[in-house]
Short mmCIF file of C-alpha atoms and ligand atoms in Angstrom, two decimals:
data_model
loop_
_atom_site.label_atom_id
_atom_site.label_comp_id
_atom_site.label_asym_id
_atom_site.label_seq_id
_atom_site.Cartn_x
_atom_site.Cartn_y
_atom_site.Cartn_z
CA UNK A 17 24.33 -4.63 1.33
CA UNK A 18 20.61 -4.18 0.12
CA UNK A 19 18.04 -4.19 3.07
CA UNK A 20 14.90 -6.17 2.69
CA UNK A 21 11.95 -4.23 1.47
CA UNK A 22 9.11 -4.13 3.03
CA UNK A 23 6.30 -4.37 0.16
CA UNK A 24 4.33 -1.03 -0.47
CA UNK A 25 1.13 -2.90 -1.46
CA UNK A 26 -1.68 -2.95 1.28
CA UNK A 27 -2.73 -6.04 2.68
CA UNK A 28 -4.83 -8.70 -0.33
CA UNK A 29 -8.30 -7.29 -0.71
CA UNK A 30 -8.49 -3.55 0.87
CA UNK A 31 -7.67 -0.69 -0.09
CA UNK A 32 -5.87 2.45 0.62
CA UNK A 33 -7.65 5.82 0.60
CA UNK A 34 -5.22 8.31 -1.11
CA UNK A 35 -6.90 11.74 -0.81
CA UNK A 36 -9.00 11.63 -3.81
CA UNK A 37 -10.64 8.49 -2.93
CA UNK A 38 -10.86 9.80 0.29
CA UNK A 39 -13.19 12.89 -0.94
CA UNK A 40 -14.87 9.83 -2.94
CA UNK A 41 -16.00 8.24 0.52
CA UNK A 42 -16.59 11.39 2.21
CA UNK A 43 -18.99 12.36 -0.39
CA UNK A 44 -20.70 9.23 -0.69
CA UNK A 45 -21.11 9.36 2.77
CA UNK A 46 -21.86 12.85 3.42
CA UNK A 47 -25.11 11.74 1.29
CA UNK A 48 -26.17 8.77 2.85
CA UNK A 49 -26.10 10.81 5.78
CA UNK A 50 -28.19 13.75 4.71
CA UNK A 51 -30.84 11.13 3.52
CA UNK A 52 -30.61 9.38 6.66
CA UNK A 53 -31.10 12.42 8.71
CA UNK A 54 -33.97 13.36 6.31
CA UNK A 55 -36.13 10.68 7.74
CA UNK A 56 -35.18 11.14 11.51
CA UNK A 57 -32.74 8.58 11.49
CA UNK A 58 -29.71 8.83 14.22
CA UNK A 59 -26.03 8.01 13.83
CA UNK A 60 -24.37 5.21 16.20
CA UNK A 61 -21.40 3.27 15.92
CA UNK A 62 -19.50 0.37 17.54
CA UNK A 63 -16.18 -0.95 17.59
CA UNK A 64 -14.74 -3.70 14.75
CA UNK A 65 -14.26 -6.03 17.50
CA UNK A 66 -17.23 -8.36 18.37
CA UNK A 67 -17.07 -11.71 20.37
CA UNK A 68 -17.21 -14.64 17.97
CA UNK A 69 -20.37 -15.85 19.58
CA UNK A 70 -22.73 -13.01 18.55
CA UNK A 71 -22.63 -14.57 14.95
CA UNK A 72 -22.68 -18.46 15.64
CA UNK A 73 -26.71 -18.71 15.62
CA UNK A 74 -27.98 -15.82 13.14
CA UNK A 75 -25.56 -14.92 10.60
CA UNK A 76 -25.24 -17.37 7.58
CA UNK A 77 -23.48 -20.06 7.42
CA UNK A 78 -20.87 -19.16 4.53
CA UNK A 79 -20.12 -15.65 6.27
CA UNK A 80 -19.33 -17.86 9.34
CA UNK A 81 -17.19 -20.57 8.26
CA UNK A 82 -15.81 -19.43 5.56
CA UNK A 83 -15.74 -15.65 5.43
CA UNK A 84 -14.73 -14.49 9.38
CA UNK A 85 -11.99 -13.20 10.29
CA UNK A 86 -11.76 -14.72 13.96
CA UNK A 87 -8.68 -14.86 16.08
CA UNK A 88 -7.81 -15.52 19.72
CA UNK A 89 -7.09 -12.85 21.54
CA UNK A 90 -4.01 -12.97 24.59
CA UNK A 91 -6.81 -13.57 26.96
CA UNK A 92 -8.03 -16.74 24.95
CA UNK A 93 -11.21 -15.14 23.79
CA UNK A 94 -12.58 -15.68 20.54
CA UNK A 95 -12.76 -12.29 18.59
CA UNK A 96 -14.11 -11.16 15.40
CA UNK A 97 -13.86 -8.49 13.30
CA UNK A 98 -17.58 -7.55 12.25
CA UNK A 99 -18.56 -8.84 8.82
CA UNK A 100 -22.13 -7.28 8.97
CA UNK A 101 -23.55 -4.55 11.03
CA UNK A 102 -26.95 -6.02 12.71
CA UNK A 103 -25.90 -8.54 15.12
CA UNK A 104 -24.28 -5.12 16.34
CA UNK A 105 -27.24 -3.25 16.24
CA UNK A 106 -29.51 -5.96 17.34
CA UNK A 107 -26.65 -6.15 20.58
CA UNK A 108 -26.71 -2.85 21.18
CA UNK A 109 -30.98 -2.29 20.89
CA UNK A 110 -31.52 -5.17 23.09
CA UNK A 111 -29.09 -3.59 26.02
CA UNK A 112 -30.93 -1.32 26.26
CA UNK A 113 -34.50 -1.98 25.02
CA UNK A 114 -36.52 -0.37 27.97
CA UNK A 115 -34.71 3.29 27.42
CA UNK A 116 -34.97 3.49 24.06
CA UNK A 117 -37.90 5.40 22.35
CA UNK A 118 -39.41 2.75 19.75
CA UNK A 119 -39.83 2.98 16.94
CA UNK A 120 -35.76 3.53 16.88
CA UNK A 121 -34.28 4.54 13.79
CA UNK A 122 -30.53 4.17 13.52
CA UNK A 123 -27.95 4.64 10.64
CA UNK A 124 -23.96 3.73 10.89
CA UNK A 125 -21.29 3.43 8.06
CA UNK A 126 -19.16 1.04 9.19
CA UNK A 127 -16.36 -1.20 7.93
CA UNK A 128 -16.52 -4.76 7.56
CA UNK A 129 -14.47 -7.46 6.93
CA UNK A 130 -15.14 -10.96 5.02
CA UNK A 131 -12.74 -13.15 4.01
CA UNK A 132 -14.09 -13.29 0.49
CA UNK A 133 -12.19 -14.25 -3.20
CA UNK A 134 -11.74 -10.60 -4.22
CA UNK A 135 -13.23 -9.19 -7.44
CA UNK A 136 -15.30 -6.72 -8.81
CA UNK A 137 -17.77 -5.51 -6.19
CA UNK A 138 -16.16 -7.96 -3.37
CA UNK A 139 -13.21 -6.77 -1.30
CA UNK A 140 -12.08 -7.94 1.81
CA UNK A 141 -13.01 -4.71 4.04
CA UNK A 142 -15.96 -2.83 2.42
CA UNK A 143 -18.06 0.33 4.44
CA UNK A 144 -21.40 0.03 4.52
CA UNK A 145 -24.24 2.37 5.49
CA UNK A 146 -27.05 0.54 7.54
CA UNK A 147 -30.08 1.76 7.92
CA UNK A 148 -32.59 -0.14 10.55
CA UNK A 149 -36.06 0.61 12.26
CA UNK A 150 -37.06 -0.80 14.88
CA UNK A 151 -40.17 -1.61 16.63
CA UNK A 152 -42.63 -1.10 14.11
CA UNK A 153 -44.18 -3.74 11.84
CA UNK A 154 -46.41 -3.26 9.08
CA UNK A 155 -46.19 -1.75 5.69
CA UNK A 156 -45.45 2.09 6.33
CA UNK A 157 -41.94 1.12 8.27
CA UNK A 158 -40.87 -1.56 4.88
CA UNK A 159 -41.65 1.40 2.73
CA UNK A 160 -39.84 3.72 4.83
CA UNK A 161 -36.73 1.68 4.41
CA UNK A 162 -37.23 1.26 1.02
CA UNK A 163 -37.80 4.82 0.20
CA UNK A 164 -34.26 5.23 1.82
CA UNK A 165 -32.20 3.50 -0.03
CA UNK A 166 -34.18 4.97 -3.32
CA UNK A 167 -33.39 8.48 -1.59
CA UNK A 168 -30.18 7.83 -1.16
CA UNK A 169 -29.32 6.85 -5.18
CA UNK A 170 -31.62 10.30 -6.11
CA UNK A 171 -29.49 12.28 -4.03
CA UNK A 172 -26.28 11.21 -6.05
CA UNK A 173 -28.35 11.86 -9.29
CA UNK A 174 -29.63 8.94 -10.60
CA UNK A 175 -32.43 8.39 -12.20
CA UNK A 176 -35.44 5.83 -11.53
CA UNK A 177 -34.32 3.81 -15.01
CA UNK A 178 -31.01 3.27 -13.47
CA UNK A 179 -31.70 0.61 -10.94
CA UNK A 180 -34.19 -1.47 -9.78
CA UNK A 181 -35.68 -2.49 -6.60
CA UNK A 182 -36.71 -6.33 -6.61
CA UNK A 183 -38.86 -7.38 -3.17
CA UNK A 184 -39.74 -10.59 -2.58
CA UNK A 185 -41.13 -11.75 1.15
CA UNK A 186 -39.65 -14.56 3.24
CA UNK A 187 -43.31 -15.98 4.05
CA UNK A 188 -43.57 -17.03 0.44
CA UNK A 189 -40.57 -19.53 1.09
CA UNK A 190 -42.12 -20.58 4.16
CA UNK A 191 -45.79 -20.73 2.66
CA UNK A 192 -43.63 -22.99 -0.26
CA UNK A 193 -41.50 -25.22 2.04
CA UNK A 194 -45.43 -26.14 3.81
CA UNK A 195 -46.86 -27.04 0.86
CA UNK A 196 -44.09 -29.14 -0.35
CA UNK A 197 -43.32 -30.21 2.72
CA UNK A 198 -39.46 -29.64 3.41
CA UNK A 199 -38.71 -29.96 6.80
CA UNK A 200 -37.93 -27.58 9.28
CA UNK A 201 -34.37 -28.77 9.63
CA UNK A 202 -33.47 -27.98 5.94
CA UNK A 203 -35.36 -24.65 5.61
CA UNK A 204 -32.52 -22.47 6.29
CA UNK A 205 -30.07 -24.47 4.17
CA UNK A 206 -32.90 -24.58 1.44
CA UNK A 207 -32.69 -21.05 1.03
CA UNK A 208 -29.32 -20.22 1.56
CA UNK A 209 -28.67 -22.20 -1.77
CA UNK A 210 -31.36 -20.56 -3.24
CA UNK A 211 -29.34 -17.30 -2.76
CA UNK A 212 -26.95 -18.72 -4.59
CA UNK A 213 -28.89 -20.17 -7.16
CA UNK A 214 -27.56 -17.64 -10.08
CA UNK A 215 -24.45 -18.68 -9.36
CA UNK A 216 -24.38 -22.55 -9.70
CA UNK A 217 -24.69 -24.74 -12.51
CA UNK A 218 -26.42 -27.72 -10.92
CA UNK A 219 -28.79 -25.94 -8.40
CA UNK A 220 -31.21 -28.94 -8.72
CA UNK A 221 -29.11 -31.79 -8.11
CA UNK A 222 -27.87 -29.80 -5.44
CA UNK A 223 -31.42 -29.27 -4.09
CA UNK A 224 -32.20 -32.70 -4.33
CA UNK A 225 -29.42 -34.22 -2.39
CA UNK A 226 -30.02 -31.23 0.06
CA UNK A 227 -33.33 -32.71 0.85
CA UNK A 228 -32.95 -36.36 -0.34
CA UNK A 229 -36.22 -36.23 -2.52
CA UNK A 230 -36.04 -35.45 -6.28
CA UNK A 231 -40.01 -35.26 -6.86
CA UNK A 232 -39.96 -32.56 -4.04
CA UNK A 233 -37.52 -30.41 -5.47
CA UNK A 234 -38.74 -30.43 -8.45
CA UNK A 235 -42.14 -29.25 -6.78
CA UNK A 236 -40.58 -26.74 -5.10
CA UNK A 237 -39.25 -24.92 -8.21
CA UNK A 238 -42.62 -25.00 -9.68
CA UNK A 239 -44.36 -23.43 -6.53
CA UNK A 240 -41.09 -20.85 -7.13
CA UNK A 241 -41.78 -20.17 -10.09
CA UNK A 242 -46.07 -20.06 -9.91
CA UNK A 243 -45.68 -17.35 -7.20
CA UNK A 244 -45.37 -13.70 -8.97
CA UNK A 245 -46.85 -11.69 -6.00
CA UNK A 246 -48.81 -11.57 -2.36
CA UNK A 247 -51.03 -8.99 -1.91
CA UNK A 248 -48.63 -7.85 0.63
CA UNK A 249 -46.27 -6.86 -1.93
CA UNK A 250 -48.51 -5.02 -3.65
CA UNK A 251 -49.34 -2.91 -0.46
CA UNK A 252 -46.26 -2.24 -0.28
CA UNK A 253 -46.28 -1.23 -4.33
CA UNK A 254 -49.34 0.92 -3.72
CA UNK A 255 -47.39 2.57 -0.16
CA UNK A 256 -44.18 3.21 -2.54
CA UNK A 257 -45.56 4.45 -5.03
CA UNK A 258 -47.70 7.05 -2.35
CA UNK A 259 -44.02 7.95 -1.29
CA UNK A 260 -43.23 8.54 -5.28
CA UNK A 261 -40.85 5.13 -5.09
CA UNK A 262 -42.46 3.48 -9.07
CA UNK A 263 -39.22 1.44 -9.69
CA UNK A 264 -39.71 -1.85 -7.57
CA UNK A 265 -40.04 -5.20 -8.85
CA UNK A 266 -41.79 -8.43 -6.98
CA UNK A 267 -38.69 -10.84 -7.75
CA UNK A 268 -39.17 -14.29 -5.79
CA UNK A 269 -35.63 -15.41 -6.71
CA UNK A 270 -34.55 -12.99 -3.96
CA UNK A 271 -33.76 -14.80 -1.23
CA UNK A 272 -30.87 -12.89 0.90
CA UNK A 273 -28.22 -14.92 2.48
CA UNK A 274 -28.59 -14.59 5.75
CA UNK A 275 -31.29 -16.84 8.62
CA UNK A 276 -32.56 -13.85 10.51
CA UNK A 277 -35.11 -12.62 8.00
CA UNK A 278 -38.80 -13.32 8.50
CA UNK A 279 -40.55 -10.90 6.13
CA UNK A 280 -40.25 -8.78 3.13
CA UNK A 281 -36.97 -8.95 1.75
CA UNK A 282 -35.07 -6.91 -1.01
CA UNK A 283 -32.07 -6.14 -3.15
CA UNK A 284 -31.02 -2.64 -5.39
CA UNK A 285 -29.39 -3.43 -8.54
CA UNK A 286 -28.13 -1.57 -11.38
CA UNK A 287 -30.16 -1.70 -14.22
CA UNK A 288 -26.48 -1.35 -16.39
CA UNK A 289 -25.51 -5.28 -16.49
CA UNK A 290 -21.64 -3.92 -15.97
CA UNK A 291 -22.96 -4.36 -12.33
CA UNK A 292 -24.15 -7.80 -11.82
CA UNK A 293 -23.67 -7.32 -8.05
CA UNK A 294 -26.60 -5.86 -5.85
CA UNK A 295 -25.88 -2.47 -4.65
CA UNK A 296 -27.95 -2.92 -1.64
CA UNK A 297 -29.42 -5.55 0.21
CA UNK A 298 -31.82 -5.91 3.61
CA UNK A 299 -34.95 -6.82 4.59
CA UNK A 300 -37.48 -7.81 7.93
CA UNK A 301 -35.84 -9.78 10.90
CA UNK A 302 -38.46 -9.70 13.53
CA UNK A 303 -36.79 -12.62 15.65
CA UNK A 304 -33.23 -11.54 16.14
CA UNK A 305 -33.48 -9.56 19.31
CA UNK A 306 -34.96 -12.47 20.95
CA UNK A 307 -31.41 -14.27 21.07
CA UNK A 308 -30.44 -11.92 23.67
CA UNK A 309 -33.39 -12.99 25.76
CA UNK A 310 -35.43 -10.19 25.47
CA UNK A 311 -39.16 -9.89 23.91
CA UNK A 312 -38.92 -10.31 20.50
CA UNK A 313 -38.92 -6.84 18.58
CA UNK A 314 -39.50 -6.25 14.72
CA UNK A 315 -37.55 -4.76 12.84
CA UNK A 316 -36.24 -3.71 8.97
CA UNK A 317 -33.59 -2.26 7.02
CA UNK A 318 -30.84 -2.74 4.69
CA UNK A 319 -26.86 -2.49 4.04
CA UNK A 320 -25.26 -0.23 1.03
CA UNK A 321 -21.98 -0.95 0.02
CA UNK A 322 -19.24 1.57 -1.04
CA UNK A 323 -17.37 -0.72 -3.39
CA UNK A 324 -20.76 -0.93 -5.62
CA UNK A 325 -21.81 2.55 -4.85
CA UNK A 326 -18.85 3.55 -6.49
CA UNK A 327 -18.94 1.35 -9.84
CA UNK A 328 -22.65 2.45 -10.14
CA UNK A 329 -21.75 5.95 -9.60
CA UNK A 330 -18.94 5.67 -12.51
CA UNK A 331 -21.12 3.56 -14.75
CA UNK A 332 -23.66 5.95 -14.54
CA UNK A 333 -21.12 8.81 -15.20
CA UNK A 334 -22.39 10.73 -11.76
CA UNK A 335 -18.74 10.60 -10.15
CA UNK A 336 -17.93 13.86 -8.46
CA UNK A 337 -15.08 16.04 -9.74
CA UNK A 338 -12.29 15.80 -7.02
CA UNK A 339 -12.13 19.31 -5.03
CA UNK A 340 -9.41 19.57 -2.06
CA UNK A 341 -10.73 21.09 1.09
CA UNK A 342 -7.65 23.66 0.48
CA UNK A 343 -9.18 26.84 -0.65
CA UNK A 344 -5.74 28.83 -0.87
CA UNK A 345 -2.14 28.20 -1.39
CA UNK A 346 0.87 30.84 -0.20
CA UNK A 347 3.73 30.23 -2.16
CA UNK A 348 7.04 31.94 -0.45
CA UNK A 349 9.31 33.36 -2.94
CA UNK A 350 11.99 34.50 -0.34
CA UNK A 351 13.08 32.94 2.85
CA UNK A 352 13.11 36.27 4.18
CA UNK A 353 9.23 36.48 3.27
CA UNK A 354 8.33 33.29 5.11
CA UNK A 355 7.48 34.71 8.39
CA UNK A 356 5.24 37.05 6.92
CA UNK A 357 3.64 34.85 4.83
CA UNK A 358 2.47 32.33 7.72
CA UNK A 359 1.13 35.85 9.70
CA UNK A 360 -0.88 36.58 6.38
CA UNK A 361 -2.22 32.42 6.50
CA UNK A 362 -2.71 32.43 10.38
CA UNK A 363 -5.00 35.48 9.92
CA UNK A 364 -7.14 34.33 6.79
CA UNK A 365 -7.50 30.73 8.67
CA UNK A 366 -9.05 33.29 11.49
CA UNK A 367 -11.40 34.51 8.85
CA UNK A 368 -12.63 30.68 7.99
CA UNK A 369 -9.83 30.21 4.96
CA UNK A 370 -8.02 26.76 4.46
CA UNK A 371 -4.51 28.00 3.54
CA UNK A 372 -1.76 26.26 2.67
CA UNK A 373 1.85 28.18 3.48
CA UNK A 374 3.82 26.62 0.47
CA UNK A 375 7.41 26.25 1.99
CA UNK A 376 9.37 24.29 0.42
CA UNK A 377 11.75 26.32 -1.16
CA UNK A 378 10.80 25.36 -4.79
CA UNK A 379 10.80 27.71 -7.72
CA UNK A 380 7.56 29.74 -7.81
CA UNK A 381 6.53 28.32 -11.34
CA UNK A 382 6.80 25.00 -9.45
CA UNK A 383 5.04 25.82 -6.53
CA UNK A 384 2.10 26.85 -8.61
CA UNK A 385 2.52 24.32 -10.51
CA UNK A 386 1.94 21.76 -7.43
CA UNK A 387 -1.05 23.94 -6.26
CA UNK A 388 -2.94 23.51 -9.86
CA UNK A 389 -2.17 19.17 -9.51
CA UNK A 390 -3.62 19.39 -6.00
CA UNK A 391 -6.19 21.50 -7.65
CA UNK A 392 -6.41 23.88 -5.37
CA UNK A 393 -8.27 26.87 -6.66
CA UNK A 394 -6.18 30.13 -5.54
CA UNK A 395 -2.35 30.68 -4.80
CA UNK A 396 -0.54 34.60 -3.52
CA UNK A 397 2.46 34.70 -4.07
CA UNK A 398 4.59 36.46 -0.99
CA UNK A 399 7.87 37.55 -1.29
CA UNK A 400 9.40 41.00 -0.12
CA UNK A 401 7.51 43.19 -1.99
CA UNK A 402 4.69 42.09 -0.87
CA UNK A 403 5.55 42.13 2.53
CA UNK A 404 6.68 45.57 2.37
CA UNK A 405 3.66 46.63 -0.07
CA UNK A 406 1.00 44.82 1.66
CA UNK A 407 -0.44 44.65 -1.55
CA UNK A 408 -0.98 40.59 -2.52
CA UNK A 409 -2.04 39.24 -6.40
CA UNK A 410 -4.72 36.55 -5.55
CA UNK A 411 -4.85 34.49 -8.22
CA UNK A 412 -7.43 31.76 -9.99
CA UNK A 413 -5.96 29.00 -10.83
CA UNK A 414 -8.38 27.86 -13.24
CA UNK A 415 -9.47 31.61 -15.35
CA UNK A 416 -5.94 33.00 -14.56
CA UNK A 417 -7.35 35.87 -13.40
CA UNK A 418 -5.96 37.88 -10.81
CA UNK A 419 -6.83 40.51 -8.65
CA UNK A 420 -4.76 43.01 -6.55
CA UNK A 421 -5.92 43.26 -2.83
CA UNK A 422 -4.68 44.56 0.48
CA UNK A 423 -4.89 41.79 3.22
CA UNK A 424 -8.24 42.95 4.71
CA UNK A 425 -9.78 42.35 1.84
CA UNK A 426 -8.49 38.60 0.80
CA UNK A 427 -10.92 36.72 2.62
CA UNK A 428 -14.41 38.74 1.79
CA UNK A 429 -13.15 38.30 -1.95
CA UNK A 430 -12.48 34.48 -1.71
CA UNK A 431 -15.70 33.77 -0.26
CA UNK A 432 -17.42 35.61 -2.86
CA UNK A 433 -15.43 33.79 -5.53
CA UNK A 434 -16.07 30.21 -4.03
CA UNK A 435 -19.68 30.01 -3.53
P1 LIG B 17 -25.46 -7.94 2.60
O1 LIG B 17 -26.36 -8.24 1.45
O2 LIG B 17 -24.48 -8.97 2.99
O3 LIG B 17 -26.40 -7.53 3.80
O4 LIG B 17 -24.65 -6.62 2.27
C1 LIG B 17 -25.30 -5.43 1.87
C2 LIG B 17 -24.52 -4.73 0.76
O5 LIG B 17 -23.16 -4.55 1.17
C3 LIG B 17 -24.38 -5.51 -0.53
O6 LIG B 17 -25.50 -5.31 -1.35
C4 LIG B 17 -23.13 -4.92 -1.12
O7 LIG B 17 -23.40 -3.63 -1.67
C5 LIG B 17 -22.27 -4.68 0.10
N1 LIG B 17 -21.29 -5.75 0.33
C6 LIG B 17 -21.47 -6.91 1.01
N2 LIG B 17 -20.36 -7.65 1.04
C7 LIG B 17 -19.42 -6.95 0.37
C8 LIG B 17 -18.03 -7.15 0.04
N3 LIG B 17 -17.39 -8.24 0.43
N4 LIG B 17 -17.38 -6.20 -0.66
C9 LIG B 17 -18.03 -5.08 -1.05
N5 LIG B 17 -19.31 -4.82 -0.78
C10 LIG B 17 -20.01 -5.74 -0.08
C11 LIG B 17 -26.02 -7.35 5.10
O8 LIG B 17 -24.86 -7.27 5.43
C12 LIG B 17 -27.17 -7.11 6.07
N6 LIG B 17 -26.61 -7.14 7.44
C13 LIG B 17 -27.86 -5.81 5.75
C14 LIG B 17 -29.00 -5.47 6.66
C15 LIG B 17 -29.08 -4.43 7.51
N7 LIG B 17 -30.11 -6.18 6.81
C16 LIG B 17 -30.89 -5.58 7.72
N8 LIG B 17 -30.25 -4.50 8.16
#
């Protein structure tokens, strides 16, 4: 009788990390990191669990009713799994708001979850570096943030010419809603369908039903569109620049999704139009803190996706070659060698060597042949005469070279040969 099988696919939108997408995300990371660290930013992190509440006021309204994942847990509380970082951060600031040094500058990489239509750039569970300061206003600290996330892409070599950064500034909506005079009540809707305004065919009859008056949103294009820059902006052009930042754009069709923004406001993309989908995303929310009944504090910063990271990285041809943290494989020719081959690889791991003790009992053609697929560099070969030699072949995988060495000796030779 056949059994049921269970399905080897993962779940509909994430992903499995096999080990060389693993090095992928560990080396995207690692770099985010470094940059991070660079400016005197400091790692936190919090669980994937949040209660549902902490997004009903701030977050937008699409991630909330459309794109949560929220369950009940056995204790009837509403849960969620986090779909965006900073009503985390903003949680875990305000706690604590009287200890903490301000200005506070925190980075995280965690993993969200949105209940999105997958495609390219979207997935269900993406990782996602934030980068925040907070408690300081002004245009140094929006630069700073900015300078970041340019960091960040020249650290994984690319160039100024491959992406742009297009600012825009909340106040400009607000300064347009005035004029025109769209109520209060429909601001936030206002511009969360301006976000979205790329992707919708009738964005105007849309707008005008939105705010039941065709003459002013027709009016309010037009102011849009009249608007090219603040002087603000261009501070913060002159600060970037200062910093050696010469790729941002003033873009006032940025608009970012999300109701806690109150200031400048911006989005990374690739210059390649392969990428349609921003590669980064953040901007000034001086107000959230406030919903936790504190003073309000201000504060900036921005989101980086892997899932983009990654196409921009292979569009761009600036992928890293896969390299196993395995420096050194021992292939066992003999059973009888065995035991002295896992001495020889406890004794090298002493001396800071990843080994591998190969023991599978495989032909020692095949062996190496499985060390050169998991492209690790070096394999010896132990069997009985080298046990009762102590003489060992290292050899390189990739030259074929190989060099005859007594055990004392492996180590100081590796390290010579790896850096
Ligand atoms: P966001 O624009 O929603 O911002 O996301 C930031 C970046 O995360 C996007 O530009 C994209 O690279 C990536 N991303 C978002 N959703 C997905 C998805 N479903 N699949 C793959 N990648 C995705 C925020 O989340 C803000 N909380 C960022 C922020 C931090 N603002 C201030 N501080």
């Amino acid at each position: 009788m056949n059994k049921p099988r269970v399905s080897t696919e993962p779940y509909k939108g994430v992903r499995d990390f096999y080990p060389q997408d693993q090095f992928f995300q560990r080396y995207l990371f690692e770099h985010m990191e470094r940059v991070c660290e660079l400016y005197g930013y400091e790692e936190y992190n919090a669980s994937v669990l949040e209660p549902a509440e902490l997004y009903r006021s701030k977050t937008s309204e699409e991630i909330l009713n459309e794109q949560t994942y929220t369950f009940q847990d056995r204790g009837e509380r509403e849960v969620t799994l986090r779909p965006e970082m900073t009503p985390t951060l903003a949680r875990m600031i305000a706690a604590r708001s009287r200890e903490i040094p301000m200005p506070a500058r925190w980075y995280s990489v965690p993993n969200l979850f949105r209940y999105e239509r997958s495609q390219r750039g979207r997935l269900r569970e993406h990782w996602q570096l934030n980068v925040d300061l907070v408690g300081a206003e002004g245009v140094e600290a929006d630069a700073e943030i900015i300078a970041v996330a340019h960091g960040i892409l020249r650290s994984l070599g690319a160039d100024e010419r491959d992406f742009e950064i297009r600012v825009s500034d909340r106040r400009i909506l607000d300064s347009v809603y005035e004029s025109v005079g769209i109520a209060k009540e429909y601001a936030a809707r206002v511009t969360r369908l301006l976000d979205r305004r790329a992707k919708i065919d009738d964005f105007e009859k849309q707008l005008t039903e939105m705010i039941k008056h065709e003459e002013k949103a027709a009016e309010l294009i037009a102011e849009l569109e009249r608007i090219t820059s603040t002087k603000y902006l261009e501070d913060l052009r002159v600060q970037l620049q200062h910093m050696g930042v010469s790729n941002m754009v003033v873009d006032t069709s940025i608009t970012r999704g999300f109701d806690y923004y109150t200031g400048m406001i911006f989005e990374i993309f690739d210059t390649n139009s392969k990428n349609p989908r921003a590669l980064m995303g953040g901007g000034r929310y001086d107000n959230l803190l406030s919903m936790f009944g504190s003073d309000p504090i201000p504060a900036v910063g921005f989101g980086m996706g892997d899932v983009t990271a990654r196409d921009f990285l292979e569009t761009h041809n600036l992928l890293p070659n896969y390299a196993p943290a395995t420096e050194l494989m021992i292939c066992v020719v003999e059973k009888t060698a065995s035991q002295h081959a896992i001495a020889l690889a406890q004794d090298l791991r002493r001396q800071d060597i990843a080994v591998a003790v190969n023991f599978s009992g495989k032909r020692v053609g095949d062996q190496i042949r499985d060390a050169d697929k998991m492209k690790i560099p070096f394999v010896i070969v132990v069997g009985e005469k080298e046990r009762d030699s102590g003489r060992y072949s290292l050899k390189n995988l990739e030259s074929g070279n190989e060099t005859v060495l007594s055990a004392d000796r492996i180590a100081e030779h590796l390290f010579s040969a790896l850096e």
